[in-house]
JSON list of C-alpha atoms in Angstrom, two decimals:
[
{"chain": "A", "resi": 299, "resn": "MET", "atom": "CA", "xyz": [35.17, -150.64, 10.83]},
{"chain": "A", "resi": 300, "resn": "ASN", "atom": "CA", "xyz": [31.88, -152.30, 10.02]},
{"chain": "A", "resi": 301, "resn": "ASN", "atom": "CA", "xyz": [29.98, -149.10, 10.87]},
{"chain": "A", "resi": 302, "resn": "TYR", "atom": "CA", "xyz": [32.05, -147.18, 8.34]},
{"chain": "A", "resi": 303, "resn": "ARG", "atom": "CA", "xyz": [31.33, -149.78, 5.68]},
{"chain": "A", "resi": 304, "resn": "MET", "atom": "CA", "xyz": [27.61, -149.71, 6.40]},
{"chain": "A", "resi": 305, "resn": "GLY", "atom": "CA", "xyz": [27.59, -145.89, 6.38]},
{"chain": "A", "resi": 306, "resn": "GLY", "atom": "CA", "xyz": [29.55, -145.74, 3.14]},
{"chain": "A", "resi": 307, "resn": "TYR", "atom": "CA", "xyz": [27.24, -148.24, 1.51]},
{"chain": "A", "resi": 308, "resn": "LEU", "atom": "CA", "xyz": [24.22, -146.28, 2.80]},
{"chain": "A", "resi": 309, "resn": "LEU", "atom": "CA", "xyz": [25.44, -143.07, 1.15]},
{"chain": "A", "resi": 310, "resn": "PHE", "atom": "CA", "xyz": [26.39, -144.90, -2.04]},
{"chain": "A", "resi": 311, "resn": "ALA", "atom": "CA", "xyz": [22.98, -146.57, -2.29]},
{"chain": "A", "resi": 312, "resn": "ILE", "atom": "CA", "xyz": [21.02, -143.40, -1.46]},
{"chain": "A", "resi": 313, "resn": "GLY", "atom": "CA", "xyz": [22.98, -141.51, -4.12]},
{"chain": "A", "resi": 314, "resn": "LEU", "atom": "CA", "xyz": [22.25, -144.09, -6.80]},
{"chain": "A", "resi": 315, "resn": "ILE", "atom": "CA", "xyz": [18.58, -144.36, -5.81]},
{"chain": "A", "resi": 316, "resn": "ASN", "atom": "CA", "xyz": [18.32, -140.57, -5.89]},
{"chain": "A", "resi": 317, "resn": "LEU", "atom": "CA", "xyz": [19.87, -140.55, -9.36]},
{"chain": "A", "resi": 318, "resn": "ARG", "atom": "CA", "xyz": [17.47, -143.17, -10.66]},
{"chain": "A", "resi": 319, "resn": "TYR", "atom": "CA", "xyz": [14.25, -141.68, -9.31]},
{"chain": "A", "resi": 320, "resn": "GLN", "atom": "CA", "xyz": [15.00, -138.07, -10.22]},
{"chain": "A", "resi": 321, "resn": "TRP", "atom": "CA", "xyz": [16.49, -138.78, -13.63]},
{"chain": "A", "resi": 322, "resn": "GLY", "atom": "CA", "xyz": [15.60, -135.98, -16.03]},
{"chain": "A", "resi": 323, "resn": "GLU", "atom": "CA", "xyz": [15.77, -133.24, -13.41]},
{"chain": "A", "resi": 324, "resn": "PRO", "atom": "CA", "xyz": [18.33, -130.51, -14.15]},
{"chain": "A", "resi": 325, "resn": "GLY", "atom": "CA", "xyz": [21.54, -130.93, -12.15]},
{"chain": "A", "resi": 326, "resn": "ILE", "atom": "CA", "xyz": [20.63, -134.35, -10.75]},
{"chain": "A", "resi": 327, "resn": "VAL", "atom": "CA", "xyz": [23.95, -135.95, -11.70]},
{"chain": "A", "resi": 328, "resn": "GLN", "atom": "CA", "xyz": [25.91, -133.40, -9.66]},
{"chain": "A", "resi": 329, "resn": "ARG", "atom": "CA", "xyz": [23.55, -133.64, -6.67]},
{"chain": "A", "resi": 330, "resn": "SER", "atom": "CA", "xyz": [23.60, -137.43, -6.70]},
{"chain": "A", "resi": 331, "resn": "ALA", "atom": "CA", "xyz": [27.38, -137.49, -7.13]},
{"chain": "A", "resi": 332, "resn": "ALA", "atom": "CA", "xyz": [27.65, -135.31, -4.02]},
{"chain": "A", "resi": 333, "resn": "ILE", "atom": "CA", "xyz": [25.91, -138.15, -2.19]},
{"chain": "A", "resi": 334, "resn": "PHE", "atom": "CA", "xyz": [27.38, -141.35, -3.65]},
{"chain": "A", "resi": 335, "resn": "ILE", "atom": "CA", "xyz": [31.02, -140.28, -4.15]},
{"chain": "A", "resi": 336, "resn": "PRO", "atom": "CA", "xyz": [31.67, -139.64, -0.41]},
{"chain": "A", "resi": 337, "resn": "GLY", "atom": "CA", "xyz": [30.01, -142.98, 0.32]},
{"chain": "A", "resi": 338, "resn": "ALA", "atom": "CA", "xyz": [32.24, -144.78, -2.16]},
{"chain": "A", "resi": 339, "resn": "LEU", "atom": "CA", "xyz": [35.34, -143.07, -0.77]},
{"chain": "A", "resi": 340, "resn": "ILE", "atom": "CA", "xyz": [34.48, -144.03, 2.81]},
{"chain": "A", "resi": 341, "resn": "LEU", "atom": "CA", "xyz": [33.76, -147.59, 1.72]},
{"chain": "A", "resi": 342, "resn": "LEU", "atom": "CA", "xyz": [37.07, -147.85, -0.16]},
{"chain": "A", "resi": 343, "resn": "ALA", "atom": "CA", "xyz": [39.00, -146.30, 2.74]},
{"chain": "A", "resi": 344, "resn": "THR", "atom": "CA", "xyz": [37.93, -149.16, 5.00]},
{"chain": "A", "resi": 345, "resn": "PHE", "atom": "CA", "xyz": [39.88, -151.61, 2.82]},
{"chain": "A", "resi": 346, "resn": "ILE", "atom": "CA", "xyz": [43.17, -149.65, 2.77]},
{"chain": "A", "resi": 347, "resn": "ALA", "atom": "CA", "xyz": [45.32, -150.49, 5.79]},
{"chain": "A", "resi": 348, "resn": "PRO", "atom": "CA", "xyz": [46.93, -147.06, 6.43]},
{"chain": "A", "resi": 349, "resn": "LEU", "atom": "CA", "xyz": [43.56, -145.34, 6.20]},
{"chain": "A", "resi": 350, "resn": "LYS", "atom": "CA", "xyz": [42.05, -147.73, 8.74]},
{"chain": "A", "resi": 351, "resn": "LEU", "atom": "CA", "xyz": [44.32, -146.23, 11.40]},
{"chain": "A", "resi": 352, "resn": "VAL", "atom": "CA", "xyz": [43.13, -142.74, 10.49]},
{"chain": "A", "resi": 353, "resn": "LEU", "atom": "CA", "xyz": [39.48, -143.81, 10.53]},
{"chain": "A", "resi": 354, "resn": "MET", "atom": "CA", "xyz": [39.81, -145.20, 14.05]},
{"chain": "A", "resi": 355, "resn": "ARG", "atom": "CA", "xyz": [40.75, -141.82, 15.58]},
{"chain": "A", "resi": 356, "resn": "LYS", "atom": "CA", "xyz": [37.95, -140.27, 17.67]},
{"chain": "A", "resi": 357, "resn": "GLU", "atom": "CA", "xyz": [38.00, -136.86, 15.98]},
{"chain": "A", "resi": 358, "resn": "VAL", "atom": "CA", "xyz": [37.75, -138.50, 12.55]},
{"chain": "A", "resi": 359, "resn": "GLN", "atom": "CA", "xyz": [34.84, -140.63, 13.77]},
{"chain": "A", "resi": 360, "resn": "TYR", "atom": "CA", "xyz": [32.96, -137.54, 14.97]},
{"chain": "A", "resi": 361, "resn": "LEU", "atom": "CA", "xyz": [33.75, -135.60, 11.81]},
{"chain": "A", "resi": 362, "resn": "LEU", "atom": "CA", "xyz": [32.60, -138.39, 9.50]},
{"chain": "A", "resi": 363, "resn": "ALA", "atom": "CA", "xyz": [29.48, -139.05, 11.57]},
{"chain": "A", "resi": 364, "resn": "PHE", "atom": "CA", "xyz": [28.50, -135.38, 11.30]},
{"chain": "A", "resi": 365, "resn": "ALA", "atom": "CA", "xyz": [29.33, -135.27, 7.58]},
{"chain": "A", "resi": 366, "resn": "GLY", "atom": "CA", "xyz": [27.40, -138.49, 6.95]},
{"chain": "A", "resi": 367, "resn": "LEU", "atom": "CA", "xyz": [24.32, -137.19, 8.74]},
{"chain": "A", "resi": 368, "resn": "ALA", "atom": "CA", "xyz": [24.54, -133.92, 6.83]},
{"chain": "A", "resi": 369, "resn": "ILE", "atom": "CA", "xyz": [24.78, -135.77, 3.50]},
{"chain": "A", "resi": 370, "resn": "VAL", "atom": "CA", "xyz": [21.81, -137.99, 4.40]},
{"chain": "A", "resi": 371, "resn": "ALA", "atom": "CA", "xyz": [19.80, -134.89, 5.35]},
{"chain": "A", "resi": 372, "resn": "PHE", "atom": "CA", "xyz": [20.76, -133.32, 2.01]},
{"chain": "A", "resi": 373, "resn": "ALA", "atom": "CA", "xyz": [19.68, -136.49, 0.19]},
{"chain": "A", "resi": 374, "resn": "VAL", "atom": "CA", "xyz": [16.31, -136.61, 1.94]},
{"chain": "A", "resi": 375, "resn": "THR", "atom": "CA", "xyz": [15.52, -132.94, 1.35]},
{"chain": "A", "resi": 376, "resn": "ASN", "atom": "CA", "xyz": [16.87, -133.00, -2.19]}
]
């Protein structure tokens, strides 16, 4: 569960940093929201008991790992 929390916080922080440093660019709020909203949702899901059971399934772990890496790649190339 700790890995999910760290990953969620990573996406949340990258999204907010991206928003701050590219402020004034057209469409930056939408691009940054696409980064920090999934991070916030993952972070919140780790504190809700029924969702913890879903997060512990192997296929969900692989799916979220792939999605997290894709979002980080989007943030870096953005």
